XYZ file of N, CA and C in Angstrom:
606
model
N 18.169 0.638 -22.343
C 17.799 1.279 -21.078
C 16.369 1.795 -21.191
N 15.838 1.340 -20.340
C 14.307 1.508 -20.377
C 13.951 3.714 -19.665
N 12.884 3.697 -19.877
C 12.674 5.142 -20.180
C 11.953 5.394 -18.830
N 12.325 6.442 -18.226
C 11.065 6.875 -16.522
C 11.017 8.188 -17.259
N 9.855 8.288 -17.120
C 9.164 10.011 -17.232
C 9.414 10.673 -15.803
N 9.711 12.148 -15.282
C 9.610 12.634 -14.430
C 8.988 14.321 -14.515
N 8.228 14.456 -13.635
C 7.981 15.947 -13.548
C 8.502 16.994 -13.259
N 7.958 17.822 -13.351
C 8.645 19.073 -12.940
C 7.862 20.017 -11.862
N 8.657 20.983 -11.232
C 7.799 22.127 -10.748
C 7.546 23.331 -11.657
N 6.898 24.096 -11.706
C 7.265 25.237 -12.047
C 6.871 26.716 -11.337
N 7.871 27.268 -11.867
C 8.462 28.684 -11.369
C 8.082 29.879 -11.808
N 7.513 30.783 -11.488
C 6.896 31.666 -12.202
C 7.826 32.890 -11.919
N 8.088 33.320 -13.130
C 9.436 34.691 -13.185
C 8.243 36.046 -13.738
N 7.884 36.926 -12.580
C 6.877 37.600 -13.328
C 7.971 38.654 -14.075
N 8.770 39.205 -14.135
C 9.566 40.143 -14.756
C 9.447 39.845 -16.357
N 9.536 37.852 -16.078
C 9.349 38.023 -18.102
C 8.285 37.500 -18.473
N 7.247 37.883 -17.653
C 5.850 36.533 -17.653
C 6.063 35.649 -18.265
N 6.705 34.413 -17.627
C 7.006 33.371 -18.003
C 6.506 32.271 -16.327
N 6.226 31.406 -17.428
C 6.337 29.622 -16.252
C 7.114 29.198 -16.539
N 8.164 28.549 -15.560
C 9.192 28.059 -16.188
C 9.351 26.318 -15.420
N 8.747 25.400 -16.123
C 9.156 24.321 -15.833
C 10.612 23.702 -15.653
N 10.551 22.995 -14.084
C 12.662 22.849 -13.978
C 12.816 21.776 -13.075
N 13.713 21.789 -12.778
C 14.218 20.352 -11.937
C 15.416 20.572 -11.220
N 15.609 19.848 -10.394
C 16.882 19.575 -9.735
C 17.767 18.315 -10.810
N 18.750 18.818 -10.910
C 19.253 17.555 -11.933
C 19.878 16.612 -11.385
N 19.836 16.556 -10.016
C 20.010 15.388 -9.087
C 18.462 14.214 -9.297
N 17.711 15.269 -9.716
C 16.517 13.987 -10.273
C 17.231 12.982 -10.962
N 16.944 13.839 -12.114
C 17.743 12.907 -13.291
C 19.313 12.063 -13.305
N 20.006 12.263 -12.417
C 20.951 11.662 -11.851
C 20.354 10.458 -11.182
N 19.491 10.617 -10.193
C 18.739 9.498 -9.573
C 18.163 8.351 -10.137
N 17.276 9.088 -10.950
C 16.940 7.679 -11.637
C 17.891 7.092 -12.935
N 19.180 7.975 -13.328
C 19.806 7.412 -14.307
C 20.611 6.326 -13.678
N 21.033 6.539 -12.016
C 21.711 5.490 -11.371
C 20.991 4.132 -10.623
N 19.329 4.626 -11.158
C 18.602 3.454 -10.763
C 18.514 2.535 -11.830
N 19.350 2.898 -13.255
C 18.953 1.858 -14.457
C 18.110 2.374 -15.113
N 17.723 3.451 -15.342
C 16.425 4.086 -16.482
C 17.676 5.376 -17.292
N 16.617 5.527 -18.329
C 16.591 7.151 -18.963
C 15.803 7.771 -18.517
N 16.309 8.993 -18.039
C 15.096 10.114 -17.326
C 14.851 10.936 -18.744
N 13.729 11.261 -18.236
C 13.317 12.363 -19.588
C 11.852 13.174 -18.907
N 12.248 14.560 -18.764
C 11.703 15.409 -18.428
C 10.155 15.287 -19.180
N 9.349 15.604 -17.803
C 7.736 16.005 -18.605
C 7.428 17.809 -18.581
N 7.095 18.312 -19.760
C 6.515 19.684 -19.169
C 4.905 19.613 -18.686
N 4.877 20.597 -18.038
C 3.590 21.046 -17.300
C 2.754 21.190 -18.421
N 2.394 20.647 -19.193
C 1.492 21.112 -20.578
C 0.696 19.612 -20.350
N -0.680 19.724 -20.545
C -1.392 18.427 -20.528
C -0.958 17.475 -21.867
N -1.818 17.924 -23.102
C -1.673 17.679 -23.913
C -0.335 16.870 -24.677
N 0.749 17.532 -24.044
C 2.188 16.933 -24.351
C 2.636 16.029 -23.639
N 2.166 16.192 -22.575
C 2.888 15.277 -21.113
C 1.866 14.036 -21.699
N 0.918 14.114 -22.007
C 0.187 13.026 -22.022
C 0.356 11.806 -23.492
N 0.845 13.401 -24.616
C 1.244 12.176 -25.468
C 2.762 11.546 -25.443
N 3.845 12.426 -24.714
C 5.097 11.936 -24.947
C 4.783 10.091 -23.780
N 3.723 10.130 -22.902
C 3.523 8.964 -22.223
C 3.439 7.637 -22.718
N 1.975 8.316 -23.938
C 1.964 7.008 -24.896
C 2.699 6.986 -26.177
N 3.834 7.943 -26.345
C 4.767 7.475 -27.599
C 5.681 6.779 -27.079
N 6.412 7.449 -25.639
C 7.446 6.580 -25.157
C 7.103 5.527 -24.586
N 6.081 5.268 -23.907
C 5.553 3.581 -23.243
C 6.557 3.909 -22.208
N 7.033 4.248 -21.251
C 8.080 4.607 -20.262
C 7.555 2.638 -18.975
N 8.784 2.766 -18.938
C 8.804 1.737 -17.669
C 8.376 1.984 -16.353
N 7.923 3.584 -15.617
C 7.545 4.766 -14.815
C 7.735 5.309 -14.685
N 6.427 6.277 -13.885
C 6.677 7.697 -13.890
C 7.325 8.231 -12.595
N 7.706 9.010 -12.195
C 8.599 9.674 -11.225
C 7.770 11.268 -11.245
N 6.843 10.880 -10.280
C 6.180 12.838 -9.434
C 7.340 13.225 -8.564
N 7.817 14.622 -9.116
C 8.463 14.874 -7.942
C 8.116 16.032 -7.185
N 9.096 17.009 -6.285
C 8.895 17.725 -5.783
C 8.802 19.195 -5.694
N 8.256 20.279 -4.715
C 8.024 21.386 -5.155
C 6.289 21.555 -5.751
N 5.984 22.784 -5.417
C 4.856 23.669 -5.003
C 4.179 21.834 -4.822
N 3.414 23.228 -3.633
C 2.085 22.712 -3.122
C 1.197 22.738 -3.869
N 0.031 21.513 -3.598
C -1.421 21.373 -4.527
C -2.179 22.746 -4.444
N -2.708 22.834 -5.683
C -3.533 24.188 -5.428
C -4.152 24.343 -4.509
N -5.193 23.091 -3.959
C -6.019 23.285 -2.822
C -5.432 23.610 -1.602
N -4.185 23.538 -1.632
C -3.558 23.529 -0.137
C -2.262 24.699 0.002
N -2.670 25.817 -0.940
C -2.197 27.226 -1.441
C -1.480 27.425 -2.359
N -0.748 26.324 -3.510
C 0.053 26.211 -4.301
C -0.895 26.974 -5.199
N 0.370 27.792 -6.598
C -0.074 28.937 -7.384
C 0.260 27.618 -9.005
N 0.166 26.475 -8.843
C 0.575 25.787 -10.324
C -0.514 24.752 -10.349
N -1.618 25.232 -11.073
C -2.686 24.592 -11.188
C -2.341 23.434 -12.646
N -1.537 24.221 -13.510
C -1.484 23.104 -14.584
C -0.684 21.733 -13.887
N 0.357 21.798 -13.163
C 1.143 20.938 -12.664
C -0.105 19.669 -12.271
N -1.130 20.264 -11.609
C -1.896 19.622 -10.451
C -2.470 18.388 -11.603
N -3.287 19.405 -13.039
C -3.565 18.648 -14.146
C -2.945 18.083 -14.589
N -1.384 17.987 -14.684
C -0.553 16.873 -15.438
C -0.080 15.378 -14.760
N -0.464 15.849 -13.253
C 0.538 14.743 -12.729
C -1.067 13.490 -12.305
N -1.941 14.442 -11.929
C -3.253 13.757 -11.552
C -3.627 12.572 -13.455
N -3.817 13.824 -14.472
C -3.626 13.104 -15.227
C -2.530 11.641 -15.732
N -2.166 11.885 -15.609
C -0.504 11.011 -15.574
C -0.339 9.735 -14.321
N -0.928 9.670 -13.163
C -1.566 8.791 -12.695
C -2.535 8.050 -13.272
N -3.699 8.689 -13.553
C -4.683 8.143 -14.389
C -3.802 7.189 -15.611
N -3.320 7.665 -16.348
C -3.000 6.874 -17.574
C -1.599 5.995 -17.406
N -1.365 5.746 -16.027
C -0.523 4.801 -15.516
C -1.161 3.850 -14.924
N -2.182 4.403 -14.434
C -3.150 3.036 -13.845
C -4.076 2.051 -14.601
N -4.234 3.094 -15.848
C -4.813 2.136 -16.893
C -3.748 1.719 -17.911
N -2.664 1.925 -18.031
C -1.978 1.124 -18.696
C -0.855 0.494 -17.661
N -0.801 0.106 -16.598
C -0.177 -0.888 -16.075
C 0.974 -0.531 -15.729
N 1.453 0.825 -15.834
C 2.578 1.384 -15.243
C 3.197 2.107 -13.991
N 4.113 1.963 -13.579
C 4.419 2.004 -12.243
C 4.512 3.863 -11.624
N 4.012 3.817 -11.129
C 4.657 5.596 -10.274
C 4.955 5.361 -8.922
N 6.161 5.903 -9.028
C 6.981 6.534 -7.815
C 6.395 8.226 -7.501
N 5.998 8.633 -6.713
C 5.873 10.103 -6.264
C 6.636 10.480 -5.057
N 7.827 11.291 -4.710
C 8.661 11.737 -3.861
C 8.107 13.121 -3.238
N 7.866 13.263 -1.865
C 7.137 14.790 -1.423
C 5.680 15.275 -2.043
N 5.943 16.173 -2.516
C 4.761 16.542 -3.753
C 4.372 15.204 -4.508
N 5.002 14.759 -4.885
C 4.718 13.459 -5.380
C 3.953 12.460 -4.974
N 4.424 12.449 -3.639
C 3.560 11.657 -2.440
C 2.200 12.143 -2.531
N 1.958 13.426 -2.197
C 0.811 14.141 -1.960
C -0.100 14.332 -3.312
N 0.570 14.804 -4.090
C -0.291 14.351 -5.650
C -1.339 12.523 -5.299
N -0.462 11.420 -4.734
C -0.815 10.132 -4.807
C -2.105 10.051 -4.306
N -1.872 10.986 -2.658
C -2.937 10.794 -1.690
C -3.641 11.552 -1.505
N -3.488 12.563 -2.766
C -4.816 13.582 -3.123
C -5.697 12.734 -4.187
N -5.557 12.079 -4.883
C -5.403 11.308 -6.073
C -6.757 10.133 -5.445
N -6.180 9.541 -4.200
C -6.987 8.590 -3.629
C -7.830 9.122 -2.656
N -8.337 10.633 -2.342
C -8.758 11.069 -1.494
C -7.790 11.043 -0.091
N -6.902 11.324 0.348
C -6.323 11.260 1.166
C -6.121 12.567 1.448
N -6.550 13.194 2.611
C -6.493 15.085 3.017
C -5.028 14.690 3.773
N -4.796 16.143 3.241
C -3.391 16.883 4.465
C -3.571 17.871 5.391
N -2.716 17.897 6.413
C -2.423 18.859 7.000
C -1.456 19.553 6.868
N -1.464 20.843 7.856
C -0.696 21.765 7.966
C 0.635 20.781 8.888
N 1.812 20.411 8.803
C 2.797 20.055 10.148
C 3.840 20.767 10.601
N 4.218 20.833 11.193
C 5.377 21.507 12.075
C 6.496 20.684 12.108
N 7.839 20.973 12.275
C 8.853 20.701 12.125
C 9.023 19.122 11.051
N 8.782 19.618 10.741
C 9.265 18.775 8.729
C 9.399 19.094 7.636
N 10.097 20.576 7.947
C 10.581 21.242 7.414
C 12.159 21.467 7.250
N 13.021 20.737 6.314
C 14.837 20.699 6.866
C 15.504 20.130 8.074
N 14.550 19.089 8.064
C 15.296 18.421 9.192
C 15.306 17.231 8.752
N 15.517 16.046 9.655
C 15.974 14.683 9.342
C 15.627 13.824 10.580
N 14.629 13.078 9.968
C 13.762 12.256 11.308
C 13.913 10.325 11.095
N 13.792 9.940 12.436
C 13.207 8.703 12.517
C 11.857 8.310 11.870
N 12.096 7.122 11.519
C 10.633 6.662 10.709
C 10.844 5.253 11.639
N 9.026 5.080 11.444
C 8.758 3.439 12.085
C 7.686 2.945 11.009
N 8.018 1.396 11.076
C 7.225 0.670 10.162
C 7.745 -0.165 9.367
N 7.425 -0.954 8.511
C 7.902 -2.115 7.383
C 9.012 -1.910 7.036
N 9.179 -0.556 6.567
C 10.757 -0.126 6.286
C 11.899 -0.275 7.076
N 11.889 -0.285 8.101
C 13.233 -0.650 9.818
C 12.916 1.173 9.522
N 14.318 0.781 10.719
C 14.221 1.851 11.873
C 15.394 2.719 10.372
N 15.066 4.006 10.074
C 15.679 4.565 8.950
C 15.654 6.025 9.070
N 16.838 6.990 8.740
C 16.780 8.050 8.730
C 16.865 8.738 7.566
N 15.627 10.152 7.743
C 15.489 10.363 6.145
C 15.401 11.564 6.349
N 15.506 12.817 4.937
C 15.659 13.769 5.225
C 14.257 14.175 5.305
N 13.721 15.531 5.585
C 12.170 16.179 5.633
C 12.486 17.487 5.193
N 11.539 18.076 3.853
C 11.246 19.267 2.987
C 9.479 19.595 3.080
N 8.775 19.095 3.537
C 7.236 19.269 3.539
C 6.640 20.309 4.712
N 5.424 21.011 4.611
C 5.023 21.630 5.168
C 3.398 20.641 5.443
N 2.880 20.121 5.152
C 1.943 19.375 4.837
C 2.065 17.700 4.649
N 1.157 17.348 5.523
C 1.301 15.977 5.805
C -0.050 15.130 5.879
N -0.245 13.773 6.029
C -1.271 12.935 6.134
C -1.437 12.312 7.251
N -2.240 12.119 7.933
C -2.238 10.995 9.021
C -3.550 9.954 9.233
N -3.703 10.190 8.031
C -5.318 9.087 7.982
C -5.022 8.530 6.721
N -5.073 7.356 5.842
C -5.123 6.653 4.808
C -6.823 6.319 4.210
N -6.684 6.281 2.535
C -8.074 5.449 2.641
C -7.756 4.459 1.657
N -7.923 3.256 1.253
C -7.886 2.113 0.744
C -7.886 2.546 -0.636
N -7.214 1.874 -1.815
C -6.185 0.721 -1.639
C -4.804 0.967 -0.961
N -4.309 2.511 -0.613
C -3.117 2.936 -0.025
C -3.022 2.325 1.526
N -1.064 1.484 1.257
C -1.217 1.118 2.499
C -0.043 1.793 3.597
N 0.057 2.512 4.773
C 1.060 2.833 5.085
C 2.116 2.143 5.698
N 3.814 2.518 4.936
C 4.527 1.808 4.759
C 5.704 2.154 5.935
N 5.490 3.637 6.880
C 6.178 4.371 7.098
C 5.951 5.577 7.555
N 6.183 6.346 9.173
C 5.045 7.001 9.645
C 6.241 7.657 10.720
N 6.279 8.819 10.821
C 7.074 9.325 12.243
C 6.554 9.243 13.555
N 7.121 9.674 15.048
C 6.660 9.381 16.014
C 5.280 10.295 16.288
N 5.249 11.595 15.197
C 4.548 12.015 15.566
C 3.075 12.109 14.874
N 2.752 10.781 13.979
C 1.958 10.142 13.358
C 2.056 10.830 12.497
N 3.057 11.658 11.584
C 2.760 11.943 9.743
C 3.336 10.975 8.995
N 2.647 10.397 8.205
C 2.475 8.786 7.209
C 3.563 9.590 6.080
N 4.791 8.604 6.063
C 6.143 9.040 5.266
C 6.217 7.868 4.162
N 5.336 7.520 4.119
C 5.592 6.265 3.091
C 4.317 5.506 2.533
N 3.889 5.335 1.213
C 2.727 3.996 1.240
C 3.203 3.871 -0.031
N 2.171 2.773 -0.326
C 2.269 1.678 -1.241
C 0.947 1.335 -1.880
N 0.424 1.017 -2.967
C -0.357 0.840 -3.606
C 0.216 -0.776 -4.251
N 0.139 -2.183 -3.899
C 0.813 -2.857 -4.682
C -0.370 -3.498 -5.588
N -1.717 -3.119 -5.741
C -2.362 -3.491 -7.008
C -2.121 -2.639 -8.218
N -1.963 -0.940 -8.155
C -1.586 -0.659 -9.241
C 0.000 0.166 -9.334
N 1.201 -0.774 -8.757
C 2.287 -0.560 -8.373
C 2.529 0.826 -8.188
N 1.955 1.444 -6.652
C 2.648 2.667 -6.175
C 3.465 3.085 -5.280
N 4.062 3.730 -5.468
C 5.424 3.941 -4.293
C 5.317 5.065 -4.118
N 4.488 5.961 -2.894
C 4.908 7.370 -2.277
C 6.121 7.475 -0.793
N 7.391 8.712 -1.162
C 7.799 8.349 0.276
C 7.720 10.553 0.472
N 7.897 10.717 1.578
C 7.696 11.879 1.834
C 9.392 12.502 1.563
N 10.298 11.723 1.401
C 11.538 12.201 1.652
C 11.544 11.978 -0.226
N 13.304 12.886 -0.393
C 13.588 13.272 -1.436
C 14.897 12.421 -1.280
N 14.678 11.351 -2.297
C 16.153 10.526 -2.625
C 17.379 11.174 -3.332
N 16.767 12.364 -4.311
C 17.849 13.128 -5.051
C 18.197 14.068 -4.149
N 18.005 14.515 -2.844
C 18.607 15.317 -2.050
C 19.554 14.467 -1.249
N 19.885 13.321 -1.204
C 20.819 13.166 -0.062
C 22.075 12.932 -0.823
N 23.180 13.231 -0.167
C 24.693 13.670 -0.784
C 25.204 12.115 -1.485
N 24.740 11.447 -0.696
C 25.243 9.443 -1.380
C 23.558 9.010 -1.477
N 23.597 8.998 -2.705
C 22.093 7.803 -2.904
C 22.195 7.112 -2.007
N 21.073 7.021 -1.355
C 20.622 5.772 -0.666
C 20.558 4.660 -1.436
N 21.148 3.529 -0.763
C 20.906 2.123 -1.815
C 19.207 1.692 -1.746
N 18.999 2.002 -0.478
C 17.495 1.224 -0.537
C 16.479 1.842 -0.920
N 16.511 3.037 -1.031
C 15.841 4.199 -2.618
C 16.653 3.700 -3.376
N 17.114 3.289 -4.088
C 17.773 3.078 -5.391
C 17.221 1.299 -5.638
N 17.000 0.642 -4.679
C 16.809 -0.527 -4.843
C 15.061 -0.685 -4.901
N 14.584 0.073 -3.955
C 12.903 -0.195 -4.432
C 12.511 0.810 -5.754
N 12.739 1.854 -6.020
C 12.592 2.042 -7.672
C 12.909 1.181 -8.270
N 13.945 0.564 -8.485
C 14.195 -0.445 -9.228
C 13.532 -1.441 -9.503
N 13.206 -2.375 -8.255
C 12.011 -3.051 -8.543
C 10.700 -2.466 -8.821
N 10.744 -1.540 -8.414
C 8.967 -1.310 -8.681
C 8.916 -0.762 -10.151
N 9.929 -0.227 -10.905
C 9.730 -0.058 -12.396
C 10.301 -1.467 -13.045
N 11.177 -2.173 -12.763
C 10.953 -3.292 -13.606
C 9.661 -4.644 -13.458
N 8.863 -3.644 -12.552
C 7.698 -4.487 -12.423
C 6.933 -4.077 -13.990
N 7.156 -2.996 -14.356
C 6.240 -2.502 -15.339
C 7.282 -2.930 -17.146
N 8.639 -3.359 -16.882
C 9.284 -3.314 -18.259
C 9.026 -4.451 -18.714
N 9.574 -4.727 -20.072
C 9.634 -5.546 -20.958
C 10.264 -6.776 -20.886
C-alpha cells in the first residue's frame, strides 16, 4: 500500500502554551479507503520536509482548517509547510490533492487572490462545470473567482466562487468541499484521488 502524506491544522491551547497539530480522523479514513497509507505531517518545516523524501509518498493531501496568514489566519508555520511541500511535489513529480484550505494553499501558491464570501459557510450547494451537475458540502469563508494559468477551473457555483481546479501538468487536484466530512464517501472523491495518486506510484 502506497503512502499519502497529509496535513494538519493547528490549534493553539494558550492555558498550556502549546500548538497542537490535529486532524479529523475521517481524513485518514478517507484516504485509507482510497487505497493509500495516511500518515500524518507535523507543522515543523524541517520534518515535514524530510519525512517527504524518506517516504517518497505516492501524494500529498492539504487539508483543512485555519485560514492563510494573509487572509487573518494565526498559523504561519502551517502556511511554510504546505507552500513548501508543494514545492517539493512539483519538483519531484508528485501528486497533491488540497481540500478547502488546501484548495487555497494551491491558489495562493499560483498567485490566485481570495475573497471574503457569504453563505459558504455549512451549507450544501450546486456546482456547474466538467464535473455534472453535483452536490457538495461548503465550510469556507473565503473564495476565488479569477484563475491564473497553469490552474484550470473545474467547478464553480452560481454565484461565481471557483470550487474546483486542476493543474494536469504538475498533477493537481483542488476542490473547495471536504470529502472526509460527508457521512458515505463519495465514490467520485474516492475515485479521482485515486487516479490522480496512482498517477504518481510505482
Amino acid at each position: 500500500m502506497d503512502t499519502v502524506l497529509f496535513t494538519q491544522r493547528v490549534e493553539i491551547i494558550e492555558s498550556y502554551g502549546e500548538r497542537r497539530d490535529c486532524a479529523d480522523q475521517d481524513i485518514a479514513r478517507f484516504i485509507h479507503v482510497c487505497g493509500f497509507f495516511p500518515v500524518p505531517v507535523p507543522n515543523i518545516k524541517e520534518i515535514a520536509y524530510d519525512m517527504f523524501m524518506q517516504l517518497k509518498p505516492a501524494g500529498i493531501v492539504l487539508t483543512g482548517g485555519n485560514s492563510l496568514v494573509k487572509y487573518g489566519g494565526d498559523a504561519p508555520e502551517r502556511d511554510v509547510v504546505e507552500q513548501g511541500l508543494i514545492q517539493l511535489c512539483i519538483g519531484n513529480g508528485v501528486p497533491v490533492y488540497g481540500f478547502c484550505r488546501g484548495m487555497q494553499v494551491i491558489l495562493d501558491y499560483f498567485g490566485c487572490k481570495l475573497k471574503e464570501v457569504q453563505g459558504h459557510v455549512a451549507v450544501r450547494h450546486k456546482l456547474e462545470g466538467s464535473m455534472g451537475d453535483t452536490d457538495v458540502n461548503s465550510f469556507h469563508n473565503q473564495g476565488c473567482f479569477q484563475l491564473k494559468l497553469p490552474l484550470v477551473a473545474e467547478a464553480w457555483t452560481d454565484d461565481g466562487v471557483i470550487e474546483a481546479v486542476t493543474c494536469k501538468k504538475y498533477g493537481i487536484l483542488g476542490t473547495m468541499w471536504h470529502p472526509e466530512r460527508e457521512k458515505v464517501f463519495r465514490q467520485e472523491d474516492i475515485i479521482r484521488v485515486q487516479k490522480l495518486f496512482k498517477r504518481g506510484c510505482n
